[in-house]
XYZ file of C-alpha atoms in Angstrom:
104
model
C 102.989 55.980 102.049
C 104.537 55.884 105.470
C 107.216 58.356 104.341
C 104.555 60.827 103.197
C 102.669 60.617 106.487
C 105.796 61.094 108.572
C 106.692 64.020 106.299
C 103.302 65.609 106.829
C 103.598 65.057 110.576
C 106.998 66.649 110.704
C 105.751 69.630 108.592
C 102.722 70.111 110.848
C 104.751 69.932 114.077
C 107.259 72.394 112.614
C 104.509 74.704 111.448
C 102.948 74.712 114.951
C 105.938 74.752 117.241
C 108.467 77.005 115.503
C 108.479 80.374 113.828
C 106.201 79.138 110.954
C 106.084 82.590 109.373
C 109.863 82.629 108.873
C 110.226 79.150 107.544
C 106.998 78.557 105.697
C 108.474 78.840 102.186
C 111.236 76.328 102.657
C 109.293 73.525 104.292
C 106.086 73.297 102.353
C 105.900 70.729 99.538
C 106.229 71.873 96.037
C 102.670 70.518 95.214
C 101.055 73.098 97.290
C 102.719 75.904 95.351
C 101.835 74.239 91.992
C 98.347 73.944 93.095
C 98.047 77.650 94.056
C 100.014 78.940 91.008
C 96.948 79.665 88.824
C 95.174 81.505 91.658
C 98.337 83.483 92.267
C 98.624 84.478 88.586
C 94.991 85.570 88.390
C 95.179 87.650 91.608
C 98.433 89.256 90.423
C 96.901 90.081 87.082
C 93.710 91.532 88.729
C 95.728 93.580 91.187
C 97.948 95.043 88.456
C 94.960 95.913 86.308
C 93.132 97.573 89.139
C 96.146 99.615 90.171
C 96.779 100.650 86.525
C 93.112 101.759 86.061
C 93.256 103.689 89.329
C 96.330 105.530 88.312
C 95.208 106.186 84.838
C 91.651 107.487 85.863
C 92.347 109.176 89.188
C 95.756 110.672 88.847
C 96.796 113.930 87.228
C 100.412 112.836 87.173
C 103.437 114.510 88.465
C 101.788 116.876 90.952
C 103.558 116.683 94.279
C 101.326 115.797 97.238
C 98.335 115.034 95.150
C 97.642 111.745 96.896
C 98.076 113.049 100.357
C 95.020 113.764 102.590
C 96.250 117.151 103.616
C 97.593 120.373 102.082
C 101.388 120.595 101.900
C 101.495 124.166 100.554
C 100.626 125.892 103.813
C 103.748 125.269 105.826
C 102.354 126.521 109.179
C 99.230 124.245 108.959
C 101.493 121.271 107.885
C 103.802 121.919 110.851
C 100.829 121.988 113.216
C 99.394 118.821 111.758
C 102.802 116.999 111.869
C 103.218 118.147 115.559
C 99.849 116.922 116.582
C 100.279 113.626 114.594
C 103.639 112.749 116.033
C 102.935 114.231 119.442
C 99.824 112.143 119.918
C 101.731 109.040 118.961
C 104.491 109.743 121.440
C 102.203 110.860 124.200
C 99.731 107.998 123.874
C 101.672 105.361 126.095
C 102.083 108.002 128.850
C 98.389 108.963 128.764
C 97.357 105.400 128.760
C 99.633 104.608 131.732
C 98.292 107.579 133.611
C 94.680 106.529 132.991
C 95.396 103.024 134.218
C 97.132 104.286 137.395
C 94.295 106.700 138.184
C 91.613 104.031 137.607
C 90.028 102.579 140.777
């Protein structure tokens, strides 16, 4: 019993103090994975079924750009949208910095 408690304590301190998101799979006891296996199987099956139904019911299949929220056939409009999209992302840090510097 003492060994299990020390193992839990070691696991907890490792979880809190280190990069837990990188080492979570190699330090958790196998019992936790076995406990969550049915839930994982059910969620996998539901996810696959939902995605299959979505593709079958809402897809025409093989049409390039059918799932994009903009028209790809007008190249001038596509170029303008791309420029605005990328330009706003690149300009945002500079505009935010300018706003912060001008703030009183």
